[in-house]
Steps between C-alpha positions, in 0.01 A plus 500: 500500500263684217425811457153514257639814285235844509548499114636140334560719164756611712671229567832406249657149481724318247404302234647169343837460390462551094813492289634850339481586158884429354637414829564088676374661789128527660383824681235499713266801444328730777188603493323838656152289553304251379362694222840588357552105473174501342504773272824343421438176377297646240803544299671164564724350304501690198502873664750474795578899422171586594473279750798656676377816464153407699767421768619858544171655456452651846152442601195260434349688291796642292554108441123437359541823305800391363379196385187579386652764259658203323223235511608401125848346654299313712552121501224294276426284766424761779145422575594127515765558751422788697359274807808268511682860544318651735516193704871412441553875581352460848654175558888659451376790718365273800861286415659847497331655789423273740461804730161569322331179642319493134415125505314590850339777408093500477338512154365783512821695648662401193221611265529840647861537529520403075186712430776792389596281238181571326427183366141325468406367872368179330851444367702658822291218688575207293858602510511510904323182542747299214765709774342349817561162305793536417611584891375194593646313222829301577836579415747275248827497497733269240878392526681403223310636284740716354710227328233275376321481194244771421222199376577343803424832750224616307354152475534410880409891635221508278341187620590584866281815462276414268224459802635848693359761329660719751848494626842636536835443329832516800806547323863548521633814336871423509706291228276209574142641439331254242414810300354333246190369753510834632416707150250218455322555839516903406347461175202331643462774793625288768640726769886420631641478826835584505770283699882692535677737290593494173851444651417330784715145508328168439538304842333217705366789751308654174444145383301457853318841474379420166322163621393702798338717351275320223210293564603293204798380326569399136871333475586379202824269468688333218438146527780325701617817681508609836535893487164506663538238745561746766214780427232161503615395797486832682167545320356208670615524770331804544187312350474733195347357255727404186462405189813314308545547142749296332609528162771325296873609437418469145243809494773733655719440265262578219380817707866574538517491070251692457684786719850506366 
């Protein structure tokens, strides 16, 4: 059941699982609205202070204040990525907050409820209809990706998606997450849906949720091996469509070289 919010710069949700300065472990950040993610992002990567302190500002317009004091730490790319953030923004707050029904909402509902943002409507209404795209874009998940080669993941995803201008990474968040795809997917504004806990434990029943829950599936196997034998099976059974990547034992060893 949704509940279409009376004010949507009201609404908080968490963000994607980035790792921590100094630490092996990721945090997952929570934002007041949308405009604190956006306000945010305008000091990513090289600010992360500042952008932490946007976090705890306690309104909308404390955040834009607070930014817009320090427009010269601003990111030199901002006004080439500032769609992609608005609409990644939205698309981890309708992932977030499926309460808010945001990928059902009317056009101009949407308009209105970002109007407090005070950003140009031209740009506010190229952002919501790259949003509405991306809602009706599919979902992708991978499997194995975490232990094969990085030319091999970016290669395959990159050709898998190269005719989706709009979709949405589903990814593990436990031991297993192919974090690699994951950081690529979030540099290139690609929202994430979350499967599990960080701790949760790698079984067949998440196995089954994860192929249940895409509308696509990248596996990518060594050559010869049979790790994935059951995930492809379930996966067409299901009638998911799956693609199989297979790469050679001899490119995980030199990925394995390159890491030790």
């Amino acid at each position: 059941m949704t509940n279409p919010p009376d004010d949507l710069l009201k609404a908080s949700f968490f963000g994607p699982w980035v790792p921590a300065p100094g630490q092996s472990e990721r945090v997952r950040h929570h934002y007041m609205s949308l405009a604190h993610w956006y306000e945010s992002v305008k000091f990513m990567p090289a600010k992360a202070e500042l952008r932490d302190s946007v976090l705890f500002c306690p309104s909308v317009k404390e955040a834009r204040k607070f930014a817009k004091a320090r427009q010269s730490d601003w990111r030199s790319d901002w006004n080439l990525v500032r769609h992609s953030v608005l609409i990644a923004g939205l698309g981890f707050l309708a992932i977030d907050r499926p309460d808010l029904g945001l990928e059902k909402m009317a056009k101009e509902t949407l308009l209105e409820q970002l109007r407090a943002m005070k950003l140009p409507d031209r740009f506010v209404g190229a952002c919501v209809d790259r949003f509405m795209e991306w809602a009706a874009g599919p979902t992708i998940a991978s499997f194995g990706a975490n232990t094969a080669p990085d030319s091999v993941v970016g290669h395959k995803i990159s050709k898998t998606v190269a005719n989706k201008p709009s979709w949405t990474l589903l990814s593990l968040c436990n031991s297993k997450a192919a974090w690699r795809l994951h950081d690529w997917a979030l540099a290139h504004y690609v929202p994430v849906r979350y499967l599990g806990r960080p701790l949760s434990r790698f079984s067949a029943e998440m196995v089954a949720e994860l192929v249940h829950a895409c509308d696509q599936l990248v596996v990518f196997e060594v050559k010869g091996g049979r790790r994935a034998d059951a995930v492809i099976k379930l996966a067409r059974a299901q009638k998911r469509p799956l693609t199989l990547e297979l790469y050679d034992a001899e490119d995980l060893a030199a990925r394995s070289l390159t890491q030790d």
